[in-house]
mmCIF file of C-alpha atoms in Angstrom:
data_model
loop_
_atom_site.group_PDB
_atom_site.id
_atom_site.type_symbol
_atom_site.label_atom_id
_atom_site.label_comp_id
_atom_site.label_asym_id
_atom_site.label_seq_id
_atom_site.Cartn_x
_atom_site.Cartn_y
_atom_site.Cartn_z
ATOM 1 C CA VAL A 1 -13.689 -4.390 9.662
ATOM 2 C CA GLN A 2 -10.050 -4.226 10.595
ATOM 3 C CA LEU A 3 -6.855 -3.880 8.601
ATOM 4 C CA GLN A 4 -3.728 -4.736 10.556
ATOM 5 C CA ALA A 5 -0.521 -3.507 8.936
ATOM 6 C CA SER A 6 2.888 -4.822 9.939
ATOM 7 C CA GLY A 7 6.413 -5.293 8.660
ATOM 8 C CA GLY A 8 7.844 -1.811 8.952
ATOM 9 C CA GLY A 9 11.183 -1.094 10.525
ATOM 10 C CA LEU A 10 14.656 0.330 10.067
ATOM 11 C CA VAL A 11 16.558 -0.795 6.986
ATOM 12 C CA GLN A 12 19.719 0.359 5.275
ATOM 13 C CA PRO A 13 19.636 1.894 1.800
ATOM 14 C CA GLY A 14 19.469 -0.850 -0.781
ATOM 15 C CA GLY A 15 17.716 -3.196 1.594
ATOM 16 C CA SER A 16 14.290 -4.814 1.418
ATOM 17 C CA LEU A 17 11.150 -5.030 3.523
ATOM 18 C CA ARG A 18 7.810 -6.718 3.047
ATOM 19 C CA LEU A 19 4.769 -5.019 4.489
ATOM 20 C CA SER A 20 1.713 -7.093 5.304
ATOM 21 C CA CYS A 21 -1.868 -6.041 5.881
ATOM 22 C CA ALA A 22 -4.200 -8.665 7.314
ATOM 23 C CA ALA A 23 -7.886 -8.030 6.805
ATOM 24 C CA SER A 24 -10.760 -9.159 8.987
ATOM 25 C CA GLY A 25 -14.443 -8.502 8.553
ATOM 26 C CA LEU A 26 -14.208 -8.296 4.776
ATOM 27 C CA THR A 27 -12.964 -10.384 1.869
ATOM 28 C CA LEU A 28 -10.055 -8.652 0.160
ATOM 29 C CA ASP A 29 -10.788 -10.306 -3.175
ATOM 30 C CA TYR A 30 -13.915 -8.160 -3.453
ATOM 31 C CA TYR A 31 -12.117 -4.868 -2.888
ATOM 32 C CA ALA A 32 -9.651 -2.591 -4.549
ATOM 33 C CA ILE A 33 -6.488 -2.604 -2.439
ATOM 34 C CA ALA A 34 -3.854 0.061 -2.130
ATOM 35 C CA TRP A 35 -0.818 1.205 -0.223
ATOM 36 C CA PHE A 36 -0.272 4.859 0.591
ATOM 37 C CA ARG A 37 2.562 6.553 2.420
ATOM 38 C CA GLN A 38 3.117 9.816 4.208
ATOM 39 C CA ALA A 39 6.559 11.209 4.857
ATOM 40 C CA PRO A 40 7.176 13.851 7.535
ATOM 41 C CA GLY A 41 5.993 17.232 6.318
ATOM 42 C CA LYS A 42 4.536 15.827 3.110
ATOM 43 C CA GLU A 43 1.088 14.922 1.874
ATOM 44 C CA ARG A 44 -0.104 11.341 1.707
ATOM 45 C CA GLU A 45 0.656 9.763 -1.661
ATOM 46 C CA GLY A 46 -0.537 6.642 -3.408
ATOM 47 C CA VAL A 47 2.246 4.109 -3.769
ATOM 48 C CA SER A 48 0.573 1.101 -5.332
ATOM 49 C CA CYS A 49 -2.875 -0.254 -6.065
ATOM 50 C CA ILE A 50 -4.804 -3.153 -7.571
ATOM 51 C CA SER A 51 -8.129 -2.036 -8.981
ATOM 52 C CA LEU A 52 -11.394 -3.855 -8.406
ATOM 53 C CA SER A 53 -12.829 -3.027 -11.814
ATOM 54 C CA ASP A 54 -10.236 -4.773 -13.991
ATOM 55 C CA GLY A 55 -7.482 -6.004 -11.694
ATOM 56 C CA THR A 56 -4.882 -3.675 -13.143
ATOM 57 C CA THR A 57 -1.894 -2.748 -11.030
ATOM 58 C CA TYR A 58 -0.577 0.750 -10.435
ATOM 59 C CA TYR A 59 2.749 1.978 -9.113
ATOM 60 C CA ALA A 60 3.894 5.505 -8.450
ATOM 61 C CA ASP A 61 6.774 6.474 -10.714
ATOM 62 C CA SER A 62 9.060 6.761 -7.701
ATOM 63 C CA VAL A 63 8.665 3.063 -6.829
ATOM 64 C CA LYS A 64 8.264 1.390 -10.228
ATOM 65 C CA GLY A 65 10.584 -1.541 -10.634
ATOM 66 C CA ARG A 66 11.306 -1.660 -6.901
ATOM 67 C CA PHE A 67 7.953 -2.311 -5.186
ATOM 68 C CA THR A 68 5.454 -5.104 -5.815
ATOM 69 C CA ILE A 69 1.876 -5.243 -4.549
ATOM 70 C CA SER A 70 0.116 -8.557 -4.100
ATOM 71 C CA ARG A 71 -2.551 -10.328 -2.115
ATOM 72 C CA ASP A 72 -3.116 -13.809 -0.810
ATOM 73 C CA ASN A 73 -6.828 -14.517 -0.890
ATOM 74 C CA ALA A 74 -6.450 -17.653 1.198
ATOM 75 C CA LYS A 75 -4.878 -15.606 3.994
ATOM 76 C CA ASN A 76 -7.011 -12.514 3.279
ATOM 77 C CA THR A 77 -3.818 -10.511 3.404
ATOM 78 C CA MET A 78 -2.240 -7.933 1.118
ATOM 79 C CA TYR A 79 1.467 -7.262 0.774
ATOM 80 C CA LEU A 80 3.927 -4.665 -0.426
ATOM 81 C CA GLN A 81 7.351 -6.038 -1.259
ATOM 82 C CA MET A 82 9.846 -3.193 -1.214
ATOM 83 C CA ASN A 83 13.306 -3.690 -2.700
ATOM 84 C CA SER A 84 16.244 -1.360 -3.312
ATOM 85 C CA LEU A 85 14.949 0.950 -0.637
ATOM 86 C CA GLU A 86 16.088 4.557 -0.659
ATOM 87 C CA PRO A 87 16.089 7.171 2.112
ATOM 88 C CA GLU A 88 13.297 8.919 0.197
ATOM 89 C CA ASP A 89 11.083 5.896 0.900
ATOM 90 C CA THR A 90 11.051 6.753 4.599
ATOM 91 C CA ALA A 91 7.426 7.246 5.612
ATOM 92 C CA VAL A 92 4.475 5.773 7.437
ATOM 93 C CA TYR A 93 2.855 3.265 5.119
ATOM 94 C CA TYR A 94 -0.889 2.658 5.181
ATOM 95 C CA CYS A 95 -2.928 -0.109 3.623
ATOM 96 C CA ALA A 96 -6.430 0.654 2.421
ATOM 97 C CA THR A 97 -9.338 -1.051 0.737
ATOM 98 C CA GLY A 98 -12.306 0.233 -1.209
ATOM 99 C CA SER A 99 -15.411 -1.258 -2.769
ATOM 100 C CA ASN A 100 -15.327 1.277 -5.584
ATOM 101 C CA GLN A 101 -14.772 0.644 -9.299
ATOM 102 C CA ILE A 102 -12.474 3.642 -9.617
ATOM 103 C CA PRO A 103 -9.235 3.219 -11.591
ATOM 104 C CA CYS A 104 -6.043 3.070 -9.556
ATOM 105 C CA THR A 105 -4.692 6.181 -11.258
ATOM 106 C CA VAL A 106 -7.568 8.087 -9.657
ATOM 107 C CA ILE A 107 -7.367 6.269 -6.320
ATOM 108 C CA ALA A 108 -3.696 7.160 -5.989
ATOM 109 C CA ASP A 109 -4.490 10.891 -5.963
ATOM 110 C CA ASN A 110 -7.755 10.645 -4.071
ATOM 111 C CA SER A 111 -7.245 8.541 -0.976
ATOM 112 C CA TYR A 112 -10.620 9.608 0.407
ATOM 113 C CA VAL A 113 -12.361 7.164 -1.947
ATOM 114 C CA MET A 114 -11.037 4.225 0.070
ATOM 115 C CA ASP A 115 -13.369 2.805 2.693
ATOM 116 C CA TYR A 116 -11.093 1.165 5.243
ATOM 117 C CA TRP A 117 -7.613 1.939 6.497
ATOM 118 C CA GLY A 118 -4.943 0.266 8.545
ATOM 119 C CA LYS A 119 -3.177 2.222 11.274
ATOM 120 C CA GLY A 120 0.105 2.524 9.439
ATOM 121 C CA THR A 121 3.549 1.076 9.846
ATOM 122 C CA LEU A 122 6.744 3.127 9.903
ATOM 123 C CA VAL A 123 9.487 2.433 7.392
ATOM 124 C CA THR A 124 12.811 4.154 7.991
ATOM 125 C CA VAL A 125 15.578 3.851 5.416
ATOM 126 C CA SER A 126 18.850 5.063 6.855
ATOM 127 C CA SER A 127 22.458 4.050 7.224
#
């Protein structure tokens, strides 16, 4: 199983980026999917998630209205569209999948429940 994250980079405040995470060795449609991030000196936090149990979508309060999680089953790829980026969004972003039936609100605070992880892609928001 491999998750290959891409799309990070340097962007000015107010700009947009779309992160991609291509999966191989598993079918994303059968997994909960999530994006986490870790800023320098801070703990990893759950950013967004789509649960396996009921398909509900979760966003951290800090990104609601600005970020959108999605997946393309035909391409076996998950995405995180990030708009109106702020310097506080600067972090390494990780994609993750899990075969659990745990609600996203729990996944977001317990990243250890996810089974597979991408290597991370750096997003830097700076002028």
